[in-house]
PDB file of C-alpha atoms and ligand atoms in Angstrom:
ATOM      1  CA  UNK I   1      85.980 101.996 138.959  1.00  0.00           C
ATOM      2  CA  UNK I   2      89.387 100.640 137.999  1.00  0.00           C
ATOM      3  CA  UNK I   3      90.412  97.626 140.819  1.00  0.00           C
ATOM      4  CA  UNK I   4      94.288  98.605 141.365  1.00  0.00           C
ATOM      5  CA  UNK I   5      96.345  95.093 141.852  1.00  0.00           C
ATOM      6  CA  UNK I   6      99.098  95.462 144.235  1.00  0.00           C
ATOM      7  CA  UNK I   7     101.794  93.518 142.777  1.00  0.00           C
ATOM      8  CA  UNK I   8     104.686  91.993 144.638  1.00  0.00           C
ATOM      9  CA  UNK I   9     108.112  92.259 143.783  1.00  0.00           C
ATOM     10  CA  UNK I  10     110.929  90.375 145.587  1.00  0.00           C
ATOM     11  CA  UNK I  11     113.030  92.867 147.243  1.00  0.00           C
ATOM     12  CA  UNK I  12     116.281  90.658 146.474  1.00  0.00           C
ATOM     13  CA  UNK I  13     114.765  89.931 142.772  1.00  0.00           C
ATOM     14  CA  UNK I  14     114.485  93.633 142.085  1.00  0.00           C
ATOM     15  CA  UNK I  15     118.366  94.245 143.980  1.00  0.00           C
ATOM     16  CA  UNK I  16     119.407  91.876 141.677  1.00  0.00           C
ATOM     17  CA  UNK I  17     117.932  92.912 138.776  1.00  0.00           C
ATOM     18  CA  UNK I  18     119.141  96.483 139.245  1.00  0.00           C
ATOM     19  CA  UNK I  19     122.874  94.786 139.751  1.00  0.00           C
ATOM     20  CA  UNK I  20     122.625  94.217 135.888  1.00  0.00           C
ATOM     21  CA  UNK I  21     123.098  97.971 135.616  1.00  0.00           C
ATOM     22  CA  UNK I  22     126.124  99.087 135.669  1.00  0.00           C
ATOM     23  CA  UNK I  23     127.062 102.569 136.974  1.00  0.00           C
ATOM     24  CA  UNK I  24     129.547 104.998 138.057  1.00  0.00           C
ATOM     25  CA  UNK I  25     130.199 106.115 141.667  1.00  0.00           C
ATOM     26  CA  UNK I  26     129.699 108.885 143.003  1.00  0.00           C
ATOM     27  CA  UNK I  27     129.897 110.618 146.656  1.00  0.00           C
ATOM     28  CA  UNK I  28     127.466 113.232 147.381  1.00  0.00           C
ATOM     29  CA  UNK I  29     128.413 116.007 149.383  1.00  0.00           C
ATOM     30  CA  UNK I  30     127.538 118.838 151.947  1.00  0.00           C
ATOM     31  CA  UNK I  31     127.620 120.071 155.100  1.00  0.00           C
ATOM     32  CA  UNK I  32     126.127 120.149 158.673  1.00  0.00           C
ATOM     33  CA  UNK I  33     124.683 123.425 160.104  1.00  0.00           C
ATOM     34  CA  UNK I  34     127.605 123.923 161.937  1.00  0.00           C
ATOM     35  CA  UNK I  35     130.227 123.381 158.675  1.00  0.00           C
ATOM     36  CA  UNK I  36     131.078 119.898 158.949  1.00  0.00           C
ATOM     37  CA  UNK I  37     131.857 118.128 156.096  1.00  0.00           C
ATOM     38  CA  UNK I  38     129.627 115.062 155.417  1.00  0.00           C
ATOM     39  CA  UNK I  39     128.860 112.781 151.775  1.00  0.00           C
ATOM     40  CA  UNK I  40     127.311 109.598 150.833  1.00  0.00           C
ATOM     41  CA  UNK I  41     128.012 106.726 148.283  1.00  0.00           C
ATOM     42  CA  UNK I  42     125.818 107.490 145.558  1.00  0.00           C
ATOM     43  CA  UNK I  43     125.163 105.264 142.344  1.00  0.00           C
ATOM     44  CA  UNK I  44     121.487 106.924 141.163  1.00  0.00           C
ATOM     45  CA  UNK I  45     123.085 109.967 140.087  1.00  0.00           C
ATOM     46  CA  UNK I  46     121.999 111.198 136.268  1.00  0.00           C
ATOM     47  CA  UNK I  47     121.832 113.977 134.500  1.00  0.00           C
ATOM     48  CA  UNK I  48     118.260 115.415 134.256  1.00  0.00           C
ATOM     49  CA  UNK I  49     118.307 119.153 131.656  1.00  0.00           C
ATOM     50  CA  UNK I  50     120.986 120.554 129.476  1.00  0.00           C
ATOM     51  CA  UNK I  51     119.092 124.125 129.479  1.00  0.00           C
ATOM     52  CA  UNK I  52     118.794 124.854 132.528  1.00  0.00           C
ATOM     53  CA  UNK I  53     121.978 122.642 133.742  1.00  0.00           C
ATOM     54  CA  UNK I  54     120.259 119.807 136.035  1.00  0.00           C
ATOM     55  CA  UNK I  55     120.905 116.340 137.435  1.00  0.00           C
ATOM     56  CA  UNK I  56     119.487 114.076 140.084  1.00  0.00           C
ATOM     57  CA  UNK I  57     120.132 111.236 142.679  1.00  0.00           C
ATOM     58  CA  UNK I  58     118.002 109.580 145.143  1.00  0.00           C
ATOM     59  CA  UNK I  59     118.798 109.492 148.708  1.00  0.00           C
ATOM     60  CA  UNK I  60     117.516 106.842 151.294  1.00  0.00           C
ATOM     61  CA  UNK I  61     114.729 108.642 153.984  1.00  0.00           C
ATOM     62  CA  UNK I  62     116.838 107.049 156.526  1.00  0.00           C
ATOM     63  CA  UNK I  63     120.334 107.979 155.356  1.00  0.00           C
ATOM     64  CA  UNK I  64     122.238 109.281 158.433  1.00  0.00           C
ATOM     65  CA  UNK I  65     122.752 112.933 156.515  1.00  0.00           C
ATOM     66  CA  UNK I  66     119.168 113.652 155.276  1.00  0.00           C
ATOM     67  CA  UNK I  67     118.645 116.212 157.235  1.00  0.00           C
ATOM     68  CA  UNK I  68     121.695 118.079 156.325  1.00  0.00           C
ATOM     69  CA  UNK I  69     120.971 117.682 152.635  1.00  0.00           C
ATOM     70  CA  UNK I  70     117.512 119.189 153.442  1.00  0.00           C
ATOM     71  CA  UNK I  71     119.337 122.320 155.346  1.00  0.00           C
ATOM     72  CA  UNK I  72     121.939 123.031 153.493  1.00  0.00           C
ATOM     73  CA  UNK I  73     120.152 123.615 150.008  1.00  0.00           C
ATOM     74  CA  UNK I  74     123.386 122.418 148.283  1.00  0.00           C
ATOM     75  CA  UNK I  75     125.657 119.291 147.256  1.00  0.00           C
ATOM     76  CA  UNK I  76     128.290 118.354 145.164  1.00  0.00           C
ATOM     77  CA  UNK I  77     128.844 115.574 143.084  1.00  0.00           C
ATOM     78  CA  UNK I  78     132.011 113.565 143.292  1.00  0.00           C
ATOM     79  CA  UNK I  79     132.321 111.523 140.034  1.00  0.00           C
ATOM     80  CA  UNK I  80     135.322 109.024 141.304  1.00  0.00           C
ATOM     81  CA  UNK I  81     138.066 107.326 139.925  1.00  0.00           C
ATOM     82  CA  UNK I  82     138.809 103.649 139.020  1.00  0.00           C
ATOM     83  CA  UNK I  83     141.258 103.606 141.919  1.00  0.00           C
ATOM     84  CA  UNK I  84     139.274 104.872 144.500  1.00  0.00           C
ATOM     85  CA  UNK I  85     137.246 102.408 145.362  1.00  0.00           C
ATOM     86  CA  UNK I  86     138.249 102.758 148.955  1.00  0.00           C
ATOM     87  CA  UNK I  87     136.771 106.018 149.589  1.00  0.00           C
ATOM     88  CA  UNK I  88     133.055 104.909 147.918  1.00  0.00           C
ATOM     89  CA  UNK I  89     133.426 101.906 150.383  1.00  0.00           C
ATOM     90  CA  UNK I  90     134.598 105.186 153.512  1.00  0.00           C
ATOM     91  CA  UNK I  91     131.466 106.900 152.343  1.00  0.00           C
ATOM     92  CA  UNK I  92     129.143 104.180 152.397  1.00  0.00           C
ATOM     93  CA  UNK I  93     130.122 103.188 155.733  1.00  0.00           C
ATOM     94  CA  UNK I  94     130.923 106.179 157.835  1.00  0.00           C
ATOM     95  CA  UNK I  95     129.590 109.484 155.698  1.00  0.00           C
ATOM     96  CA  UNK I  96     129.225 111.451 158.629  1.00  0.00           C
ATOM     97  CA  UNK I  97     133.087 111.485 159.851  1.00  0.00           C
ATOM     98  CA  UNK I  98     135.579 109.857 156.345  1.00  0.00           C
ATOM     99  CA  UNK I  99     136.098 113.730 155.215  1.00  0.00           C
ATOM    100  CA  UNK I 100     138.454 113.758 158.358  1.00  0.00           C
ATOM    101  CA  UNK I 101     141.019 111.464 156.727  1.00  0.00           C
ATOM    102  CA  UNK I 102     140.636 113.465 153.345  1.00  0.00           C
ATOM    103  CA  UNK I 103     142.507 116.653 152.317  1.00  0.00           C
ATOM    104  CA  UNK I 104     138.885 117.951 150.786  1.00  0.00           C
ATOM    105  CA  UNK I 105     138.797 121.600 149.335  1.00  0.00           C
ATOM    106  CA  UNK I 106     135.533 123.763 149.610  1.00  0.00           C
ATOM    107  CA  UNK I 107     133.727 124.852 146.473  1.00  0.00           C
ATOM    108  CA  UNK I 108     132.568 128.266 145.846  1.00  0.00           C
ATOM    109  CA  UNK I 109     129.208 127.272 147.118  1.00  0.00           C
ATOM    110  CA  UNK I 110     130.759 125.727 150.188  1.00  0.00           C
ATOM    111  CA  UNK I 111     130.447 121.680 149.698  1.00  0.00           C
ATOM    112  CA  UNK I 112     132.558 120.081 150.728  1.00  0.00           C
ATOM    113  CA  UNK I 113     135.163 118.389 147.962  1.00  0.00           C
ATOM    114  CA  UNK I 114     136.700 115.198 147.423  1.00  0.00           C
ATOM    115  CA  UNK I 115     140.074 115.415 146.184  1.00  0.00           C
ATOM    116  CA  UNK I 116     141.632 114.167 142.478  1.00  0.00           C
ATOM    117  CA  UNK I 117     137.907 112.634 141.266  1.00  0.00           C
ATOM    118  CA  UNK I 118     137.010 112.496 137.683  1.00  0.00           C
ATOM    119  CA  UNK I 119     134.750 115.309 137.428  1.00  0.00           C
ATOM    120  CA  UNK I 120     132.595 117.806 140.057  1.00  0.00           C
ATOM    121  CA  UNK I 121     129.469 119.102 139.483  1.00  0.00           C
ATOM    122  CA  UNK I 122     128.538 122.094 142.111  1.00  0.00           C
ATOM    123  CA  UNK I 123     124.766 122.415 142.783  1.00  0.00           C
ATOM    124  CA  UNK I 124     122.111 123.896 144.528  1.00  0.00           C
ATOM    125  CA  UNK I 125     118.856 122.194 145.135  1.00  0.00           C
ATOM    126  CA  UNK I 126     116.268 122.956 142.779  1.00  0.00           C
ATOM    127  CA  UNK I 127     113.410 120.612 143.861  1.00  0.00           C
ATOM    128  CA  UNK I 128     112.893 117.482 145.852  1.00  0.00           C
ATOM    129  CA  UNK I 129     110.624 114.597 144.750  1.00  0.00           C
ATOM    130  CA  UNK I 130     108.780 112.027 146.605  1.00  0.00           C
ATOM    131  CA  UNK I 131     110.591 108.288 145.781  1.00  0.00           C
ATOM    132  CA  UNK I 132     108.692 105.903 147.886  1.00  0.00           C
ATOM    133  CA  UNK I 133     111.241 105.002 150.339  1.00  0.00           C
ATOM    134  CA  UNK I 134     114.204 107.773 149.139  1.00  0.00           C
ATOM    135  CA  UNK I 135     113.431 111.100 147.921  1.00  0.00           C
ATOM    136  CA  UNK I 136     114.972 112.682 143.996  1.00  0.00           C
ATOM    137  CA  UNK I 137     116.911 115.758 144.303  1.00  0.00           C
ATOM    138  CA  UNK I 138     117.433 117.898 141.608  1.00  0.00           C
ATOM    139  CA  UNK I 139     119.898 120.174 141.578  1.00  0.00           C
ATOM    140  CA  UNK I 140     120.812 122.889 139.598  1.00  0.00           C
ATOM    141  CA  UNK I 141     124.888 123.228 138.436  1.00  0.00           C
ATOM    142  CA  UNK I 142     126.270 126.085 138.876  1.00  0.00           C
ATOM    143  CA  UNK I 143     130.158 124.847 138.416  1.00  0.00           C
ATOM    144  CA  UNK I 144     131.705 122.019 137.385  1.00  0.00           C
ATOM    145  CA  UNK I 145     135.045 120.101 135.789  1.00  0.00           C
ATOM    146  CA  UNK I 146     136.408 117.411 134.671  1.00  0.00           C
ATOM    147  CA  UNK I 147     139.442 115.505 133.682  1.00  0.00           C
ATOM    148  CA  UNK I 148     139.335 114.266 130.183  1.00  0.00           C
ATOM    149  CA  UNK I 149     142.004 111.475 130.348  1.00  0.00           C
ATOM    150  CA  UNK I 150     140.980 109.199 133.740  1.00  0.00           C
ATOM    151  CA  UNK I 151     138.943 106.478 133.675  1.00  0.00           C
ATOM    152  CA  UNK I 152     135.537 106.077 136.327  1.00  0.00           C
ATOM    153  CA  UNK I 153     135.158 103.524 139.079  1.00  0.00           C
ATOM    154  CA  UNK I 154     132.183 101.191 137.685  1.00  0.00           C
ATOM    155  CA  UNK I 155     129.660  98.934 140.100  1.00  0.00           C
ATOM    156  CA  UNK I 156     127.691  96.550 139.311  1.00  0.00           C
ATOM    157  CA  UNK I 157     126.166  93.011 140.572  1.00  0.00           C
ATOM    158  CA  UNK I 158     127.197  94.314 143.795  1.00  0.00           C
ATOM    159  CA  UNK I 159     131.062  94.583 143.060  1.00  0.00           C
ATOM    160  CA  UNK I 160     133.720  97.401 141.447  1.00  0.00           C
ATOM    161  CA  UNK I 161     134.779  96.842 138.607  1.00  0.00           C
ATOM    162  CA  UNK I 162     136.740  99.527 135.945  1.00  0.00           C
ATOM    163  CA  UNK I 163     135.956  99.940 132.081  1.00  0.00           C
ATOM    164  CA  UNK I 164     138.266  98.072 129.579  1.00  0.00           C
ATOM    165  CA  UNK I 165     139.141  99.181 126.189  1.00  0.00           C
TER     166      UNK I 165
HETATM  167  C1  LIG Z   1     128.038 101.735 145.238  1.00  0.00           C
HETATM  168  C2  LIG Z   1     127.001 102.283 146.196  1.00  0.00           C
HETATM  169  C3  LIG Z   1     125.963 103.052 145.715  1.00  0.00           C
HETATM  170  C4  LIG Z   1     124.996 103.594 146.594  1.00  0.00           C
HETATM  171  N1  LIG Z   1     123.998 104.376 146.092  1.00  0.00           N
HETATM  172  C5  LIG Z   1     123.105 104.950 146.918  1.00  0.00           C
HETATM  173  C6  LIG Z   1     122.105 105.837 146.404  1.00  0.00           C
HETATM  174  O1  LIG Z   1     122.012 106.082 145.201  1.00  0.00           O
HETATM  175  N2  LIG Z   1     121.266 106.427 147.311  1.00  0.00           N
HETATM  176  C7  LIG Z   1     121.338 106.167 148.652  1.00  0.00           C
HETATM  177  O2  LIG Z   1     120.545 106.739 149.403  1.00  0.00           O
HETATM  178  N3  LIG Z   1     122.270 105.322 149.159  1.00  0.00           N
HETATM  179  C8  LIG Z   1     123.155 104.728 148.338  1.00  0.00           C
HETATM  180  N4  LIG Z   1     124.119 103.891 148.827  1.00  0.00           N
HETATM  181  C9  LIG Z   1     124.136 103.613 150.293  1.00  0.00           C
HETATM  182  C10 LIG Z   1     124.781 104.753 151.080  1.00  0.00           C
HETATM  183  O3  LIG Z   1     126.065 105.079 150.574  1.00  0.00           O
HETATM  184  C11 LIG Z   1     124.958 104.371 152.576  1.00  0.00           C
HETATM  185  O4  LIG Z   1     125.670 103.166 152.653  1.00  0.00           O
HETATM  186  C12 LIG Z   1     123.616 104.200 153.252  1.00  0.00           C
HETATM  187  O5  LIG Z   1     122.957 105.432 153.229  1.00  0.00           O
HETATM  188  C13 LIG Z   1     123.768 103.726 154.729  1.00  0.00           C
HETATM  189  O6  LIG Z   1     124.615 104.581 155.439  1.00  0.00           O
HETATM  190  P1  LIG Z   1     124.036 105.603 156.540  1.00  0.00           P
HETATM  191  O7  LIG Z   1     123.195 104.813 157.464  1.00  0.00           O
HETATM  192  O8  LIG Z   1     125.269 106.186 157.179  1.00  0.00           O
HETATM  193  O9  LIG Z   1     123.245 106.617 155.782  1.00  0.00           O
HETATM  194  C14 LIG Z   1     125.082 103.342 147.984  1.00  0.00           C
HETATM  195  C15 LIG Z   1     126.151 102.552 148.468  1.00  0.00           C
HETATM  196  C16 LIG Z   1     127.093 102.022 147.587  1.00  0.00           C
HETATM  197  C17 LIG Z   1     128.237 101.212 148.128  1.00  0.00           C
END
């Protein structure tokens, strides 16, 4: 029988390990049972299948809208923009109520939108994966756009930061 060694990792060696890759920033949205809007900062978003059309991101077991991304069997992704910095910093702070001071529109599967971002993808979920302490969402993209010319908000090492050319 195989002896399986439980190996340690230092939660602030692995957080800063991680800070080493750089990502985009994205706010994942949806609603409440009764309509509300709701999102969440999101940086483990990728894209998972060209044929069908899906991506992914992870979402904390204890994130204060978990149970309305379970419910609602939808989301969209909110790719943002180098300026808008202050509304991954609303979402990450207060996901439940920062749609309030947005003018969001509703997509045609009803999430909830953030307005002017670099690109939307509009999903429903396809399947949901245990991820220790978060859980992977697939979802499957049934619209989406884009703006061709605007540049993405970037974080890494724990800060924002924008791309230079
Ligand atoms: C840049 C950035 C990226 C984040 N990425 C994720 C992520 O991929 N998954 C996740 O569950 N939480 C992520 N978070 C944390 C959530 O946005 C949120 O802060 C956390 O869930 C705590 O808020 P809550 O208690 O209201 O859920 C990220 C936060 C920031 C600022």
């Amino acid at each position: 029988m195989k002896i399986q060694e439980t190996v340690q990792i230092d939660q602030r060696a692995f957080r800063d390990a991680m800070g080493c890759f750089a990502s985009a920033v994205t706010v994942i949205s949806t609603t409440t049972k009764d309509g509300q809007a709701v999102g969440t900062t999101v940086n483990s978003f990728n894209s998972v299948s060209l044929d069908p059309p899906l991506v992914l991101f992870c979402l904390g077991r204890e994130a204060t809208n978990f149970d309305h991304f379970m419910s609602s069997g939808r989301f969209a992704v909110n790719i943002l923009r180098q300026d808008q910095d202050h509304i991954s910093t609303g979402f990450a702070s207060d996901g439940s109520n920062f749609f309030q001071t947005l003018e969001s529109e509703t997509s045609n599967l009803g999430n909830p939108l953030v307005p002017n971002t670099l690109a939307t993808f509009d999903c429903e979920i396809d399947a949901i994966h245990d991820g220790g302490d978060h859980i992977i969402l697939i979802g499957r993209v049934s619209e989406l756009r884009h703006d061709p010319e605007g540049d993405p908000l970037l974080y890494y090492r724990g800060r924002y930061g924008a791309v230079t050319t």
